[in-house]
PDB file of C-alpha atoms and ligand atoms in Angstrom:
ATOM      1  CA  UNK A   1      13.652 -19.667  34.654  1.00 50.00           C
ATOM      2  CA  UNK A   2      14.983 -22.882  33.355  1.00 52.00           C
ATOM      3  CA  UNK A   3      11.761 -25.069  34.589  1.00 55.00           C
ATOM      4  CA  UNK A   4       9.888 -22.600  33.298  1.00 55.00           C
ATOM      5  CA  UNK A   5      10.874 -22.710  29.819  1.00 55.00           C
ATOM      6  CA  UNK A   6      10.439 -26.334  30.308  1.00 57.00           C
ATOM      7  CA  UNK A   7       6.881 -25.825  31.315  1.00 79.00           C
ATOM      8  CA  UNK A   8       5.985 -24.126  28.215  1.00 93.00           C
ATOM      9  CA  UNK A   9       5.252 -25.399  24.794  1.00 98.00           C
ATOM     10  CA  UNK A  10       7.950 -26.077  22.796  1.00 98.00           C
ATOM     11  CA  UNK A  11       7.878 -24.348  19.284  1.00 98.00           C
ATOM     12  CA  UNK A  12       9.720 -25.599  15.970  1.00 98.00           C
ATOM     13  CA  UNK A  13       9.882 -23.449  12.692  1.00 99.00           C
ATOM     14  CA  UNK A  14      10.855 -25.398   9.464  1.00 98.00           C
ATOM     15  CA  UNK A  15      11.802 -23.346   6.698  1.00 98.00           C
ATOM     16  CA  UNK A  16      12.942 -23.309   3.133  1.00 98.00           C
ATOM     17  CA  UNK A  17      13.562 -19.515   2.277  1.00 98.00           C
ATOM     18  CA  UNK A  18      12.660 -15.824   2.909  1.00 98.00           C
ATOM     19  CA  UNK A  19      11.174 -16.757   6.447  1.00 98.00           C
ATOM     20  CA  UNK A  20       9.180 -13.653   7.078  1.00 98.00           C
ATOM     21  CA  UNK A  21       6.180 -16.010   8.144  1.00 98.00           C
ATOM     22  CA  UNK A  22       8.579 -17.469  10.978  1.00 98.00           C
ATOM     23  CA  UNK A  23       9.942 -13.575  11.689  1.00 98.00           C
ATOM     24  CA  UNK A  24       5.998 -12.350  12.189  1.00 98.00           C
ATOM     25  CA  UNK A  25       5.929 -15.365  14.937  1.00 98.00           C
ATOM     26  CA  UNK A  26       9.061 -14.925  16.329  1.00 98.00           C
ATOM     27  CA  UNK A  27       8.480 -11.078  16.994  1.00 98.00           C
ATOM     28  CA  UNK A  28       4.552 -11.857  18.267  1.00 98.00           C
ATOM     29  CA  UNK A  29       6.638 -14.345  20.420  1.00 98.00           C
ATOM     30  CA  UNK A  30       8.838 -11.644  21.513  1.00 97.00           C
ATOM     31  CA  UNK A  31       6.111  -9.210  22.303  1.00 96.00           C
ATOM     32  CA  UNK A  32       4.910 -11.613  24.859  1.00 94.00           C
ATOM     33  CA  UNK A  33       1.467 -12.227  22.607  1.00 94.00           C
ATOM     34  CA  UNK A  34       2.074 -15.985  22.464  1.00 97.00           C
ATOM     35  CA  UNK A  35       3.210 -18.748  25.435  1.00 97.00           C
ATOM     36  CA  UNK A  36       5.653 -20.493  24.091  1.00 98.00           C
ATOM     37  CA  UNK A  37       8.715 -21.007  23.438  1.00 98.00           C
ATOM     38  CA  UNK A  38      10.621 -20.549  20.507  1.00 98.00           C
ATOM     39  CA  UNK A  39      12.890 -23.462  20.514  1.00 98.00           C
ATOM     40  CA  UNK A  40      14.739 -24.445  17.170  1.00 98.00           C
ATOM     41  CA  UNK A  41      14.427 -23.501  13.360  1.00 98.00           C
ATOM     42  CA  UNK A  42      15.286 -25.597  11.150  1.00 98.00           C
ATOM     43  CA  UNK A  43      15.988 -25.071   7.479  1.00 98.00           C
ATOM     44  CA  UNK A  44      15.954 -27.761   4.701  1.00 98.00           C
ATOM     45  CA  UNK A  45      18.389 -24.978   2.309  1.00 98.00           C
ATOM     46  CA  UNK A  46      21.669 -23.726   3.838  1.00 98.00           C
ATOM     47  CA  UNK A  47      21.886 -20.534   2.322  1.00 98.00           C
ATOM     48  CA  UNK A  48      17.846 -19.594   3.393  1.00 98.00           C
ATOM     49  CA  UNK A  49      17.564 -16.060   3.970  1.00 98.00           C
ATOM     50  CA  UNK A  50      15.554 -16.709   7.449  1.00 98.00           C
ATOM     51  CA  UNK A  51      18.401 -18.628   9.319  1.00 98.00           C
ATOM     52  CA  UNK A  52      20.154 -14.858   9.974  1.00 98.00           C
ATOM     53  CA  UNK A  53      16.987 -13.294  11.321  1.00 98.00           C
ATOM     54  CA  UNK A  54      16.109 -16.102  13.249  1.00 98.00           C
ATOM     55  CA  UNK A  55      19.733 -16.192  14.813  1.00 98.00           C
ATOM     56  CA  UNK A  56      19.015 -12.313  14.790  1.00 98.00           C
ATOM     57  CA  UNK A  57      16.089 -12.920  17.169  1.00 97.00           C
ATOM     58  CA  UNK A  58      17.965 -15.183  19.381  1.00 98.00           C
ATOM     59  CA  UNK A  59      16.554 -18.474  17.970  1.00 98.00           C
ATOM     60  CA  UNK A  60      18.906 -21.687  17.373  1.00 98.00           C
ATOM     61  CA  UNK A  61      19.281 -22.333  14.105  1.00 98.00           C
ATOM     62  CA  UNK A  62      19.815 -25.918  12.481  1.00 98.00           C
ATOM     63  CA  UNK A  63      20.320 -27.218   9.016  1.00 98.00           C
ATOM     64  CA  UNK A  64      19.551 -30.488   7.381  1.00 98.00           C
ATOM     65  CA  UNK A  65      20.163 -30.142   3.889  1.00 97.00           C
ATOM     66  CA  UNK A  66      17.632 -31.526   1.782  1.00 96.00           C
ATOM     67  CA  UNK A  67      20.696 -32.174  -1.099  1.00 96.00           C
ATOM     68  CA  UNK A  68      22.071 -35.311   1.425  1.00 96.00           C
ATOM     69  CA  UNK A  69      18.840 -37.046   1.385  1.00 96.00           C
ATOM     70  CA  UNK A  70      17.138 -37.165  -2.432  1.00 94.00           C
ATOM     71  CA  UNK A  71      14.696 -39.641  -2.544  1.00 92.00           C
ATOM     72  CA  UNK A  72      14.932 -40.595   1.224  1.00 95.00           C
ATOM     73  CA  UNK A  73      12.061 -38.435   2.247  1.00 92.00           C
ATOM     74  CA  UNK A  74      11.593 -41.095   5.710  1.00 93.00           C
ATOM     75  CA  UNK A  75      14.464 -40.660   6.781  1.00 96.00           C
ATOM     76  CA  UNK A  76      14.820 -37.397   5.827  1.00 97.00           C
ATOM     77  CA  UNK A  77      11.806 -36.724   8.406  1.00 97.00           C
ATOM     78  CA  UNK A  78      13.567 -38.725  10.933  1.00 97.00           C
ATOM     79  CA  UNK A  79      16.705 -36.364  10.746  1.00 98.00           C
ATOM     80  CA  UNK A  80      14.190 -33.959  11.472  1.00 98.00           C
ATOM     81  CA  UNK A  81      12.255 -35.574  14.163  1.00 98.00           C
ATOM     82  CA  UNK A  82      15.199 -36.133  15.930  1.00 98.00           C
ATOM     83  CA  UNK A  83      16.715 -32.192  16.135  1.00 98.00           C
ATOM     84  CA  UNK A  84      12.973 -31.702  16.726  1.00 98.00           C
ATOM     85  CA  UNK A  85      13.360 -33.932  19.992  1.00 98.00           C
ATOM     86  CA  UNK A  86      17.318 -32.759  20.952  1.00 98.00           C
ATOM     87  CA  UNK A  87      15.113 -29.030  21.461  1.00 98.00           C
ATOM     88  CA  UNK A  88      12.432 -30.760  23.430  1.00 98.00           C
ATOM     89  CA  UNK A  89       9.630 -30.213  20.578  1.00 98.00           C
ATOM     90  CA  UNK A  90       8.206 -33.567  21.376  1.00 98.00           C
ATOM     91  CA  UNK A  91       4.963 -34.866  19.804  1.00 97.00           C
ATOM     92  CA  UNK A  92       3.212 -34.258  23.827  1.00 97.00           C
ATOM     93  CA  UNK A  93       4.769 -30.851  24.763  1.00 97.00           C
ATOM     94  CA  UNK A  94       5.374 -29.176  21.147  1.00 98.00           C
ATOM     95  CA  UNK A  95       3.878 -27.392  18.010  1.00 98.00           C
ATOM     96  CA  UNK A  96       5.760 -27.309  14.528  1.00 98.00           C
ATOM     97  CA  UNK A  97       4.858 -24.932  11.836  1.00 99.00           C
ATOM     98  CA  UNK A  98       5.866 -25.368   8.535  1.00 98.00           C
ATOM     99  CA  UNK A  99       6.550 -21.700   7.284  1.00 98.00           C
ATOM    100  CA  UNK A 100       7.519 -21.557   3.527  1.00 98.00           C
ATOM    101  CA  UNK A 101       8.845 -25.096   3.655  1.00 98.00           C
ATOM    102  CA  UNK A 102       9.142 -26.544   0.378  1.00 95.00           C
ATOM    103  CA  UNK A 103       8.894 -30.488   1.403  1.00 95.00           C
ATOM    104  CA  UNK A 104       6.377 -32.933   1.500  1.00 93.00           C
ATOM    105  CA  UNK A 105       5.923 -33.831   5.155  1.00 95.00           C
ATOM    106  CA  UNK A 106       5.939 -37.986   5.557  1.00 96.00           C
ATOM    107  CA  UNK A 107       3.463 -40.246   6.635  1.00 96.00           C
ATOM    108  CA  UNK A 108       5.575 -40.809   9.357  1.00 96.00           C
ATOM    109  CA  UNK A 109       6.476 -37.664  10.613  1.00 97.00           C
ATOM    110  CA  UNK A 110       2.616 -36.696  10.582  1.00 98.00           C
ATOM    111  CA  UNK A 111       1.017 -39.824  12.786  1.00 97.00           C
ATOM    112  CA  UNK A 112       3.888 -38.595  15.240  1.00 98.00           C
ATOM    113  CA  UNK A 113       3.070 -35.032  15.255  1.00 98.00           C
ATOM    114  CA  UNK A 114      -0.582 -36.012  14.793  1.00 97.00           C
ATOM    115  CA  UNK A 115      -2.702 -32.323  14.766  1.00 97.00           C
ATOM    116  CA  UNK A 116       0.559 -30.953  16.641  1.00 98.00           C
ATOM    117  CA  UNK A 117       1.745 -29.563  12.544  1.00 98.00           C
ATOM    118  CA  UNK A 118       0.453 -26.104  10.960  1.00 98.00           C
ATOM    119  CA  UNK A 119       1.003 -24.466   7.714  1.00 98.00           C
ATOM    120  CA  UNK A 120       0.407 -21.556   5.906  1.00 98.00           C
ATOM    121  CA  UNK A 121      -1.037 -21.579   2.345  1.00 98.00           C
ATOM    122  CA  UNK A 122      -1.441 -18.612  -0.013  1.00 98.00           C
ATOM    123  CA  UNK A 123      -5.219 -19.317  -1.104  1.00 98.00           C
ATOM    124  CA  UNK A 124      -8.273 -20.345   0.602  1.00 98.00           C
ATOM    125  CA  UNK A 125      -8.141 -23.898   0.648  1.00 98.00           C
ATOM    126  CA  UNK A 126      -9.739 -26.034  -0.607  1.00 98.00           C
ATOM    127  CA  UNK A 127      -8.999 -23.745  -3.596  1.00 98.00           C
ATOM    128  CA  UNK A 128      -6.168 -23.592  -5.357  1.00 98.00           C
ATOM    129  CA  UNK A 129      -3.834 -26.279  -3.070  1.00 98.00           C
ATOM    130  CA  UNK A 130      -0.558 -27.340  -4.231  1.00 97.00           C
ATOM    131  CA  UNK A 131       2.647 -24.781  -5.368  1.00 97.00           C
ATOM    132  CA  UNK A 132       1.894 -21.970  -7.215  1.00 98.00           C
ATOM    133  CA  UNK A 133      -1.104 -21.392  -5.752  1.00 98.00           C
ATOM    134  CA  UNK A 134      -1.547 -17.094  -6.368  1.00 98.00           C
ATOM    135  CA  UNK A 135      -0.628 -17.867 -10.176  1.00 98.00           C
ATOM    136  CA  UNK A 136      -3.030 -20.390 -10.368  1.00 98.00           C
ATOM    137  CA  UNK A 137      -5.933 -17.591  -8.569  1.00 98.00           C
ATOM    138  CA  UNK A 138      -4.902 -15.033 -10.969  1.00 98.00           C
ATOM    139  CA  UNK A 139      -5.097 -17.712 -13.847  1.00 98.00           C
ATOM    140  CA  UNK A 140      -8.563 -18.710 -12.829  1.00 98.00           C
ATOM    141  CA  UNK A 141      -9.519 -15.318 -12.841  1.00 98.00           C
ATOM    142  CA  UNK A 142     -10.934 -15.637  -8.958  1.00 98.00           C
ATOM    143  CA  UNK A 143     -11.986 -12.279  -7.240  1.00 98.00           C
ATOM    144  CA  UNK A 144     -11.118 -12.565  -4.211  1.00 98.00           C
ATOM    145  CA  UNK A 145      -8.265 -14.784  -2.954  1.00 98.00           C
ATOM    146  CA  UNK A 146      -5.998 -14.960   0.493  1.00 98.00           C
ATOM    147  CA  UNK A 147      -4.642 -18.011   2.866  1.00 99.00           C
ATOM    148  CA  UNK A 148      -4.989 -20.273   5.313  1.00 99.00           C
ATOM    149  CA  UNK A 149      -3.528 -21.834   8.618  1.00 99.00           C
ATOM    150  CA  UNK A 150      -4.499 -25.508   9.036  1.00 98.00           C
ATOM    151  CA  UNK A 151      -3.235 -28.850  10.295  1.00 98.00           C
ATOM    152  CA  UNK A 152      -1.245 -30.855   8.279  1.00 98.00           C
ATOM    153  CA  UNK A 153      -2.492 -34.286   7.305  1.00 97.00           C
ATOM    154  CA  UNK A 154      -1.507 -36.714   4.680  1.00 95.00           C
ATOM    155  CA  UNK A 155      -3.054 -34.770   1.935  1.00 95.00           C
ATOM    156  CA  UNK A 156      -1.609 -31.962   0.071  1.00 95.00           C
ATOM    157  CA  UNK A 157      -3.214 -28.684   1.806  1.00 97.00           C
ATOM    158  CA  UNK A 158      -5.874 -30.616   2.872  1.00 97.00           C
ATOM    159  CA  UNK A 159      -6.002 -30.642   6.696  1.00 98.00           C
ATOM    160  CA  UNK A 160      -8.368 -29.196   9.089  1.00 98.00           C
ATOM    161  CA  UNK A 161      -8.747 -25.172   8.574  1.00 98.00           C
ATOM    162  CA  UNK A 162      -8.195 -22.915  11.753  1.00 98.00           C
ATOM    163  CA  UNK A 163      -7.947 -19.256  10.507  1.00 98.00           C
ATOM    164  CA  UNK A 164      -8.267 -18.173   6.946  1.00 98.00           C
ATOM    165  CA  UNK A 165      -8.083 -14.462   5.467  1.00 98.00           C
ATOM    166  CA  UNK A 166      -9.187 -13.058   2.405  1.00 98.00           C
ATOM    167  CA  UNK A 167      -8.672 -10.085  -0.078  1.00 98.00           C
ATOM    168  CA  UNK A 168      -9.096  -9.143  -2.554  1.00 98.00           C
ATOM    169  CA  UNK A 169      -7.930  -9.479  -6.802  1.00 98.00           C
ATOM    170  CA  UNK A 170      -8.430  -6.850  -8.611  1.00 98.00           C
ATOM    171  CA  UNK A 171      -8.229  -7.143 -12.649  1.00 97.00           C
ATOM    172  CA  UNK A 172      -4.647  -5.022 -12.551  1.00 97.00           C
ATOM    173  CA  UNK A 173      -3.327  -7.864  -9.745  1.00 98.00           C
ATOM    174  CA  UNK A 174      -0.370 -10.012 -10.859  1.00 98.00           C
ATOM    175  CA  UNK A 175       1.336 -12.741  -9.323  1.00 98.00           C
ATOM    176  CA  UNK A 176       3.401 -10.655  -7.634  1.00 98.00           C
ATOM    177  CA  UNK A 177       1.468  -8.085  -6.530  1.00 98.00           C
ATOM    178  CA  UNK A 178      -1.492 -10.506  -5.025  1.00 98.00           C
ATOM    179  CA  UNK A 179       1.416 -12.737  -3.265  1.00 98.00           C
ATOM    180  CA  UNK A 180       2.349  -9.177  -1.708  1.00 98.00           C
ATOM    181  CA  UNK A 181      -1.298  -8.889  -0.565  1.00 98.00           C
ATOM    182  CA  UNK A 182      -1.745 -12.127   0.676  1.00 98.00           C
ATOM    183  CA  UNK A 183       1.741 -12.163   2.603  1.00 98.00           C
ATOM    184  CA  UNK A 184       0.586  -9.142   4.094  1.00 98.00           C
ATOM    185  CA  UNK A 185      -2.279 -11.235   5.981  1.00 98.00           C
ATOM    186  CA  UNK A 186      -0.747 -14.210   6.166  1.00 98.00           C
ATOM    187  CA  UNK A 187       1.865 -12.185   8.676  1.00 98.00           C
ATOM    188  CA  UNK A 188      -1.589 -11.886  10.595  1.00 98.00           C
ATOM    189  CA  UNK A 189      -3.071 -15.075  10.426  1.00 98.00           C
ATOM    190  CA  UNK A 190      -0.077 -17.187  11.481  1.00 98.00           C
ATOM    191  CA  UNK A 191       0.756 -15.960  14.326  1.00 98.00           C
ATOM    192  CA  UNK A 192      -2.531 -15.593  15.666  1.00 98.00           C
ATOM    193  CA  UNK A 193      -2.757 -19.354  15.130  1.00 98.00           C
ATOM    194  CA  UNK A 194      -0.319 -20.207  17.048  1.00 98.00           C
ATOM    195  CA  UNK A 195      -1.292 -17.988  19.810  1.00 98.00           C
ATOM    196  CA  UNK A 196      -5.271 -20.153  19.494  1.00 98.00           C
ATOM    197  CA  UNK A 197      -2.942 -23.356  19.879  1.00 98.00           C
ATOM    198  CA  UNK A 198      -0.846 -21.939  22.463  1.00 98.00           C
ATOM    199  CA  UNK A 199      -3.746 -20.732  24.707  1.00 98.00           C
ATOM    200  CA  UNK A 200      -5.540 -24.163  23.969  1.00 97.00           C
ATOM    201  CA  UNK A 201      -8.608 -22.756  21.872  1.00 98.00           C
ATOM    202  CA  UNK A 202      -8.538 -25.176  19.170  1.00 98.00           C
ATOM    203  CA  UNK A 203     -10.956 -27.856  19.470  1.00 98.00           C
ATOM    204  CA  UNK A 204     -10.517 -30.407  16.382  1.00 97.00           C
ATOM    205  CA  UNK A 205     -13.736 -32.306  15.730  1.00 96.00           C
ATOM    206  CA  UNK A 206     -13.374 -34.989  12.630  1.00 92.00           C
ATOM    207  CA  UNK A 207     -12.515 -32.065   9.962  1.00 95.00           C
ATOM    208  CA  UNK A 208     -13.702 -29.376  11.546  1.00 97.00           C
ATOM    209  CA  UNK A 209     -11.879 -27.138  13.822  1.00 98.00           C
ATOM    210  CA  UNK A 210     -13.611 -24.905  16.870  1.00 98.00           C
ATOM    211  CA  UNK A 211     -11.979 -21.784  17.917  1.00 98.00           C
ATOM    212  CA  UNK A 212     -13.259 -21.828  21.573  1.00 96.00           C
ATOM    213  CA  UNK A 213     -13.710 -18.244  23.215  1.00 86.00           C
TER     214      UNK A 213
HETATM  215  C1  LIG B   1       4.304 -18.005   1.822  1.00 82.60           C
HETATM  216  O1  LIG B   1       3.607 -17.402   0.773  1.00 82.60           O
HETATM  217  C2  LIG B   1       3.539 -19.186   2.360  1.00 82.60           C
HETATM  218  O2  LIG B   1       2.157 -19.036   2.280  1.00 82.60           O
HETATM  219  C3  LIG B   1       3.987 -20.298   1.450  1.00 82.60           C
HETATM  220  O3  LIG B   1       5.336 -20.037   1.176  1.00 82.60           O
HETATM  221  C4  LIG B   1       5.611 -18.654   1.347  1.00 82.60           C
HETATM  222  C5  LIG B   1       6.701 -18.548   2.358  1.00 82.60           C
HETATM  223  O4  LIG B   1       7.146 -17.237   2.555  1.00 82.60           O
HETATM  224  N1  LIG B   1       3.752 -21.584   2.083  1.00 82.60           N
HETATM  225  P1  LIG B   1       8.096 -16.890   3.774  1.00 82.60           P
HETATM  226  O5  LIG B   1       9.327 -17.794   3.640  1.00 82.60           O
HETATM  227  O6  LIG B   1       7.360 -17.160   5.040  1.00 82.60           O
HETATM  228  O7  LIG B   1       8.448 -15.450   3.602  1.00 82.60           O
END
């Protein structure tokens, strides 16, 4: 059992809050829809509501408390790349998605992980990128909206797309009522995602990412 585990891909959640994008992966990983395994999740906020269900779901739980390190966003990322390693998520055998985490990624951090980091974003990209991003759809007055998986690169939102999902706004939508919408798919999209990288679909060409059958 042990070698097997070892065998697999290694997965690491980061989180910042709620967590119910890491719970929709967890429980697709439970359901035996995606090969891997779900090795750490790691929080930047002690008190964020997804360390419980994670340690609900039988996932180790670690904290690195973004309050220790203001300003020190390298080594921050080191702290990080380091629990990442102590759970075997290493840059050959692992995948880290970045599920309502509410840090700027490093340079560093991102040529070691290179195209081995997701995230979710609440818009199609390359609309509306950056926080806030179903206020600033409902602002704009867009009709239709939704979110997006895609690598992470040095830009803000602006990696290669894999999966994206749309609905859409209707003139009585708010912000909270669209970010209910969109959460609603992006429970879909991610996990699905990570089942494409898991199953070795993704083909990354330049900017442009091919979901092979
Ligand atoms: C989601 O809307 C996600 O798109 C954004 O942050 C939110 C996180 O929600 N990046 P949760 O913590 O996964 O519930």
């Amino acid at each position: 059992m042990r070698n097997k585990i070892q065998l697999l891909l290694q997965l690491g959640i980061l989180i910042s809050g709620r967590g119910s994008n890491m719970e929709s992966i967890l429980s697709a990983i439970k359901k035996r829809k995606i090969p891997i395994n779900p090795a750490v999740v790691i929080s930047d906020k002690p008190n964020a509501k997804g360390l419980a269900i994670a340690k609900k779901l039988g996932v180790q739980t670690e904290i690195i408390d973004s309050a220790n390190y203001k300003g020190k966003r390298q080594q921050y990322d080191k702290e990080i790349i380091s629990i990442l390693r102590k759970y075997k998520v290493t840059p050959t055998n692992g995948l880290v998605c970045l599920a309502g985490f509410m840090r700027i990624v490093s340079p560093h951090f991102i040529k070691k992980y290179k195209n081995k980091i997701l995230n979710i974003h609440p818009a199609i990209l390359p609309a509306f990128p950056g926080l806030n991003a179903q206020k600033q759809a409902i602002r704009f007055g867009v009709k239709f909206s939704g979110c997006t998986v895609h690598f992470v690169d040095e830009g803000v939102d602006t990696g290669p797309i894999i999966l994206q999902e749309i609905v859409k706004v209707s003139n009585r939508d708010t912000e909270k009522t669209l970010s209910k919408k969109i959460l609603s798919k992006e429970h879909q999209i991610y996990p699905k995602a990570v089942e494409l990288f898991a199953r070795k679909k993704i083909l990354i060409k330049g900017r442009k990412v091919k979901i092979q059958d």
